[in-house]
Coordinates of C-alpha atoms in Angstrom, one line a residue:
X1 CA 58.0 -11.0 -36.1
X2 CA 56.0 -7.8 -36.3
X3 CA 52.5 -7.3 -37.8
X4 CA 54.1 -5.2 -40.5
X5 CA 56.5 -7.9 -41.6
X6 CA 55.9 -8.3 -45.4
X7 CA 55.9 -12.0 -45.1
X8 CA 52.7 -11.9 -43.0
X9 CA 50.8 -9.2 -44.8
X10 CA 47.8 -10.3 -46.9
X11 CA 46.8 -7.9 -49.7
X12 CA 43.1 -7.2 -50.4
X13 CA 43.5 -9.0 -53.8
X14 CA 45.1 -12.1 -52.2
X15 CA 42.3 -12.1 -49.6
X16 CA 39.7 -12.0 -52.3
X17 CA 41.4 -14.8 -54.2
X18 CA 41.6 -17.0 -51.1
X19 CA 37.8 -17.0 -50.7
X20 CA 36.3 -19.6 -53.0
X21 CA 33.2 -18.5 -54.8
X22 CA 30.2 -20.5 -53.8
X23 CA 28.4 -22.7 -56.3
X24 CA 25.6 -20.8 -58.2
X25 CA 22.4 -22.8 -58.8
X26 CA 21.4 -23.0 -62.5
X27 CA 17.9 -21.6 -63.0
X28 CA 15.6 -21.5 -66.0
X29 CA 16.6 -17.9 -66.8
X30 CA 20.2 -19.0 -66.8
X31 CA 19.5 -21.7 -69.4
X32 CA 18.1 -19.1 -71.8
X33 CA 21.2 -16.9 -71.4
X34 CA 23.5 -19.8 -71.8
X35 CA 21.7 -20.9 -75.0
X36 CA 22.1 -17.3 -76.4
X37 CA 25.8 -17.4 -75.4
X38 CA 26.3 -20.7 -77.2
X39 CA 24.6 -19.4 -80.4
X40 CA 26.8 -16.3 -80.3
X41 CA 30.0 -18.4 -80.0
X42 CA 29.0 -20.8 -82.7
X43 CA 28.0 -18.0 -85.0
X44 CA 31.4 -16.2 -84.4
X45 CA 30.0 -13.0 -82.8
X46 CA 27.1 -11.0 -81.8
X47 CA 26.3 -9.6 -85.2
X48 CA 26.5 -13.0 -86.9
X49 CA 24.0 -14.4 -84.4
X50 CA 21.4 -11.7 -84.8
X51 CA 19.3 -13.4 -87.6
X52 CA 19.3 -16.8 -85.8
X53 CA 18.4 -15.4 -82.5
X54 CA 16.0 -12.8 -83.9
X55 CA 17.2 -10.2 -81.4
X56 CA 18.6 -6.7 -81.6
X57 CA 22.4 -6.4 -81.3
X58 CA 22.0 -4.3 -78.1
X59 CA 19.7 -7.0 -76.6
X60 CA 22.2 -9.8 -77.3
X61 CA 24.9 -7.7 -75.7
X62 CA 22.8 -7.1 -72.6
X63 CA 22.1 -10.8 -72.2
X64 CA 25.8 -11.7 -72.5
X65 CA 26.6 -9.0 -69.9
X66 CA 23.8 -10.4 -67.7
X67 CA 25.3 -13.9 -68.0
X68 CA 28.8 -12.6 -67.1
X69 CA 27.4 -10.7 -64.1
X70 CA 25.4 -13.8 -63.0
X71 CA 28.6 -16.0 -62.8
X72 CA 31.1 -13.3 -62.1
X73 CA 33.2 -14.1 -65.2
X74 CA 34.4 -12.1 -68.2
X75 CA 33.4 -14.6 -71.0
X76 CA 34.3 -12.7 -74.2
X77 CA 35.8 -9.7 -75.8
X78 CA 33.5 -7.9 -78.1
X79 CA 33.7 -4.6 -80.0
X80 CA 35.4 -3.0 -83.0
X81 CA 38.4 -5.4 -82.7
X82 CA 36.1 -8.4 -83.1
X83 CA 34.7 -11.2 -81.0
X84 CA 36.9 -13.7 -79.1
X85 CA 36.5 -15.8 -76.0
X86 CA 38.5 -15.2 -72.9
X87 CA 40.2 -18.3 -71.3
X88 CA 37.3 -18.4 -68.8
X89 CA 34.9 -18.1 -71.7
X90 CA 36.4 -21.1 -73.4
X91 CA 36.0 -23.2 -70.3
X92 CA 32.5 -21.9 -69.7
X93 CA 31.6 -22.7 -73.4
X94 CA 32.7 -26.4 -72.9
X95 CA 30.8 -26.7 -69.6
X96 CA 27.7 -25.1 -71.2
X97 CA 27.8 -27.7 -74.0
X98 CA 27.9 -30.5 -71.5
X99 CA 25.0 -28.9 -69.5
X100 CA 22.7 -28.5 -72.5
X101 CA 23.7 -32.0 -73.8
X102 CA 22.7 -33.5 -70.4
X103 CA 19.4 -31.6 -70.5
X104 CA 18.7 -32.9 -74.0
X105 CA 19.5 -36.5 -72.8
X106 CA 17.2 -36.0 -69.8
X107 CA 14.4 -34.8 -72.1
X108 CA 14.8 -37.8 -74.4
X109 CA 14.9 -40.3 -71.5
X110 CA 11.9 -38.8 -69.8
X111 CA 10.0 -39.0 -73.1
X112 CA 10.9 -42.6 -73.3
X113 CA 9.3 -43.3 -69.9
X114 CA 5.9 -42.8 -71.4
X115 CA 6.8 -44.7 -74.6
X116 CA 6.8 -41.5 -76.7
X117 CA 9.4 -40.5 -79.2
X118 CA 11.5 -37.4 -78.5
X119 CA 10.5 -34.2 -80.2
X120 CA 13.4 -34.1 -82.7
X121 CA 16.1 -36.2 -84.3
X122 CA 19.3 -34.8 -85.8
X123 CA 20.8 -36.8 -88.6
X124 CA 24.2 -36.1 -90.3
X125 CA 25.1 -37.0 -93.9
X126 CA 28.0 -36.7 -96.2
X127 CA 27.3 -34.9 -99.4
X128 CA 26.4 -36.3 -102.9
X129 CA 25.1 -39.6 -101.7
X130 CA 21.6 -39.0 -103.1
X131 CA 22.7 -40.2 -106.6
X132 CA 23.9 -43.6 -105.1
X133 CA 21.4 -46.3 -106.0
X134 CA 22.4 -48.2 -102.8
X135 CA 22.0 -45.2 -100.5
X136 CA 19.2 -46.1 -98.0
X137 CA 18.6 -42.6 -96.6
X138 CA 15.5 -41.7 -98.6
X139 CA 13.8 -45.0 -98.0
X140 CA 14.7 -44.9 -94.3
X141 CA 13.2 -41.4 -94.0
X142 CA 10.0 -42.7 -95.4
X143 CA 9.9 -45.6 -93.0
X144 CA 10.8 -43.4 -90.0
X145 CA 8.2 -40.7 -90.9
X146 CA 5.5 -43.4 -90.9
X147 CA 6.7 -44.9 -87.6
X148 CA 7.3 -41.6 -85.8
X149 CA 5.2 -38.9 -87.5
X150 CA 5.5 -36.4 -84.7
X151 CA 9.3 -36.3 -84.6
X152 CA 10.9 -33.3 -86.2
X153 CA 13.9 -34.3 -88.4
X154 CA 17.0 -32.1 -88.6
X155 CA 19.4 -33.0 -91.4
X156 CA 23.0 -31.7 -91.6
X157 CA 25.5 -32.3 -94.4
X158 CA 29.2 -32.2 -93.3
X159 CA 32.5 -33.9 -94.0
X160 CA 33.1 -37.3 -92.4
X161 CA 35.4 -35.9 -89.7
X162 CA 33.0 -33.1 -88.8
X163 CA 30.1 -35.6 -88.6
X164 CA 32.0 -37.7 -86.1
X165 CA 32.7 -34.7 -83.9
X166 CA 29.1 -33.7 -84.1
X167 CA 28.0 -37.2 -83.0
X168 CA 30.5 -37.2 -80.1
X169 CA 29.4 -33.6 -79.1
X170 CA 25.8 -34.7 -79.2
X171 CA 24.9 -32.1 -81.9
X172 CA 23.6 -34.9 -84.1
X173 CA 22.2 -38.3 -83.0
X174 CA 23.6 -40.4 -85.8
X175 CA 25.7 -39.9 -89.0
X176 CA 25.8 -41.7 -92.3
X177 CA 29.0 -41.8 -94.3
X178 CA 32.3 -43.4 -95.0
X179 CA 34.6 -42.6 -92.1
X180 CA 38.4 -42.7 -92.7
X181 CA 39.1 -42.7 -89.0
X182 CA 37.1 -44.4 -86.3
X183 CA 36.5 -42.2 -83.2
X184 CA 36.4 -44.0 -79.9
X185 CA 33.1 -44.2 -78.0
X186 CA 31.0 -44.8 -81.1
X187 CA 29.3 -47.8 -82.7
X188 CA 29.7 -48.3 -86.5
X189 CA 27.1 -50.3 -88.3
X190 CA 27.7 -51.4 -91.9
X191 CA 25.3 -50.3 -94.7
X192 CA 26.7 -50.7 -98.2
X193 CA 29.8 -50.2 -100.4
X194 CA 30.5 -47.2 -102.7
X195 CA 32.9 -47.5 -105.7
X196 CA 35.4 -44.7 -106.3
X197 CA 37.7 -44.0 -109.2
X198 CA 40.3 -41.5 -110.2
X199 CA 38.8 -39.1 -112.7
X200 CA 39.9 -36.5 -115.3
X201 CA 37.8 -34.2 -117.4
X202 CA 37.5 -34.3 -121.2
X203 CA 39.7 -31.2 -121.5
X204 CA 42.6 -32.9 -119.5
X205 CA 45.5 -34.2 -121.6
X206 CA 45.1 -37.7 -120.1
X207 CA 41.5 -38.0 -121.3
X208 CA 42.3 -39.5 -124.7
X209 CA 45.4 -41.4 -123.6
X210 CA 45.0 -45.2 -123.5
X211 CA 45.1 -46.8 -120.1
X212 CA 48.1 -48.9 -120.7
X213 CA 50.2 -45.8 -121.3
X214 CA 49.2 -44.3 -118.0
X215 CA 51.1 -45.3 -114.9
X216 CA 51.7 -43.8 -111.5
X217 CA 54.7 -41.9 -112.7
X218 CA 52.6 -40.1 -115.4
X219 CA 49.9 -39.4 -112.8
X220 CA 52.4 -37.6 -110.6
X221 CA 53.2 -35.2 -113.4
X222 CA 49.7 -33.6 -113.0
X223 CA 47.8 -31.7 -110.3
X224 CA 46.3 -34.1 -107.8
X225 CA 43.4 -33.2 -105.4
X226 CA 43.3 -34.4 -101.8
X227 CA 40.3 -34.6 -99.5
X228 CA 40.9 -32.8 -96.2
X229 CA 39.4 -35.8 -94.3
X230 CA 41.4 -38.4 -96.3
X231 CA 44.4 -36.4 -97.5
X232 CA 47.0 -38.9 -96.1
X233 CA 45.4 -41.7 -98.2
X234 CA 45.6 -39.7 -101.4
X235 CA 49.1 -38.6 -100.8
X236 CA 50.2 -42.1 -99.9
X237 CA 48.6 -43.7 -103.0
X238 CA 50.5 -41.4 -105.4
X239 CA 53.6 -41.1 -103.2
X240 CA 53.6 -37.3 -103.4
X241 CA 54.8 -34.9 -100.7
X242 CA 51.7 -32.6 -100.8
X243 CA 48.5 -32.3 -102.9
X244 CA 48.0 -29.5 -105.4
X245 CA 44.5 -28.7 -104.1
X246 CA 42.4 -29.7 -101.0
X247 CA 38.6 -30.1 -100.8
X248 CA 36.2 -30.9 -98.0
X249 CA 33.4 -32.5 -100.1
X250 CA 32.7 -34.3 -103.4
X251 CA 31.0 -31.4 -105.1
X252 CA 34.1 -29.2 -104.6
X253 CA 36.2 -32.0 -106.0
X254 CA 34.0 -32.3 -109.0
X255 CA 34.3 -28.6 -109.7
X256 CA 38.1 -28.9 -109.8
X257 CA 38.2 -32.0 -111.9
X258 CA 35.7 -30.5 -114.4
X259 CA 38.1 -27.5 -114.8
X260 CA 40.5 -29.8 -116.7
X261 CA 43.3 -28.7 -114.4
X262 CA 43.2 -31.5 -111.8
X263 CA 42.9 -35.2 -111.2
X264 CA 40.8 -36.5 -108.3
X265 CA 38.6 -39.2 -106.8
X266 CA 34.8 -39.3 -107.2
X267 CA 32.2 -41.9 -106.4
X268 CA 31.2 -43.6 -109.7
X269 CA 27.5 -42.8 -109.2
X270 CA 28.3 -39.1 -108.9
X271 CA 30.6 -39.1 -111.8
X272 CA 27.8 -40.6 -113.9
X273 CA 26.0 -37.3 -113.6
X274 CA 28.5 -35.8 -116.1
X275 CA 28.3 -38.2 -119.1
X276 CA 31.0 -37.5 -121.7
X277 CA 32.7 -35.0 -119.4
X278 CA 34.6 -37.3 -117.1
X279 CA 36.8 -40.4 -117.5
X280 CA 37.9 -42.9 -114.9
X281 CA 41.7 -43.4 -115.2
X282 CA 43.2 -46.9 -114.7
X283 CA 40.4 -48.5 -112.6
X284 CA 42.6 -51.5 -112.3
X285 CA 45.2 -49.5 -110.4
X286 CA 43.4 -46.7 -108.6
X287 CA 39.9 -47.7 -107.8
X288 CA 38.8 -48.4 -104.3
X289 CA 35.6 -49.2 -102.3
X290 CA 34.4 -46.9 -99.5
X291 CA 32.5 -48.7 -96.8
X292 CA 29.4 -46.8 -95.8
X293 CA 28.3 -47.0 -92.2
X294 CA 26.0 -45.3 -89.7
X295 CA 27.9 -44.0 -86.7
X296 CA 26.1 -43.3 -83.3
X297 CA 27.0 -43.1 -79.7
X298 CA 27.1 -46.4 -77.9
X299 CA 23.8 -45.8 -76.1
X300 CA 21.9 -45.6 -79.3
X301 CA 19.7 -48.6 -78.6
X302 CA 18.3 -46.9 -75.5
X303 CA 17.3 -43.8 -77.5
X304 CA 14.0 -44.6 -79.2
X305 CA 14.1 -42.2 -82.2
X306 CA 17.8 -43.0 -82.9
X307 CA 17.2 -46.7 -82.7
X308 CA 14.1 -46.5 -85.0
X309 CA 16.0 -44.5 -87.6
X310 CA 19.0 -46.8 -87.6
X311 CA 16.8 -49.8 -87.9
X312 CA 15.0 -48.1 -90.8
X313 CA 18.5 -47.5 -92.5
X314 CA 19.5 -51.1 -92.0
X315 CA 16.2 -52.4 -93.4
X316 CA 16.3 -50.1 -96.4
X317 CA 19.9 -50.9 -97.1
X318 CA 19.2 -54.6 -97.1
X319 CA 16.3 -54.1 -99.5
X320 CA 18.4 -52.1 -101.9
X321 CA 21.3 -54.6 -101.9
X322 CA 18.9 -57.4 -102.5
X323 CA 17.5 -55.9 -105.7

């Protein structure tokens, strides 16, 4: 076989691919560039990340280019056509999340070595729970602020599904809510119960109809709201093929119900904020109890601030239920 046989030739491109790129050590300058990259991705583009990063657009672009050059990867497409990640960029983003999550864990663990609280604690909540007389969050915050005055609290309000993803992704340390689906790898600790009912507005045609005249068949004749995180339950209860509107939080649901055009579920404590405007329909048929819990990663007891806040929640919840 001759040297020019096509079966034995190696093209320059193939030769380059055959060489594995050596591991590049992560340095402090890289961490800063990676953090900027994550902010850009989570904001949805360079322009959208400007205010959060407090950097000029050209400076952000230069730093992304420097990160690409550092690791020899094309991470994203940016320009007039918009912002999008390349396949390599998507993989890099996931690894960057793991890296920074590990660094945060390291910082918290090292802080624990000297019996000091970490610098910050991120807590996730579902919306509208402030009007619930059994909600322990405010009391727990007071207890935690007294026990850990130097810890910076970060509070995020999201839907139940989003909260669980944030806990798993280590974006928040713990979450308080009623969770329709249990995600694996988390602990769930009971707090209290929240009563929900199906509501209509005073302008809805069912408002003045006596309960005995309202059945599931008559409910199906009207527009029904489903919650994006609990849609299957709402559809199953009323045996309908699809909802007429979908919401991601209780305030959005209240807007639709108060329009008089829709029926939907609300917590009783939140519906009480609209006296004379809302009516619970057939509580004997359609009411249910939402179990409120605190969700945290299974190592929560080894994380000082998380453990302190959860213990404050449990103590406050016990006090409120005992009243």
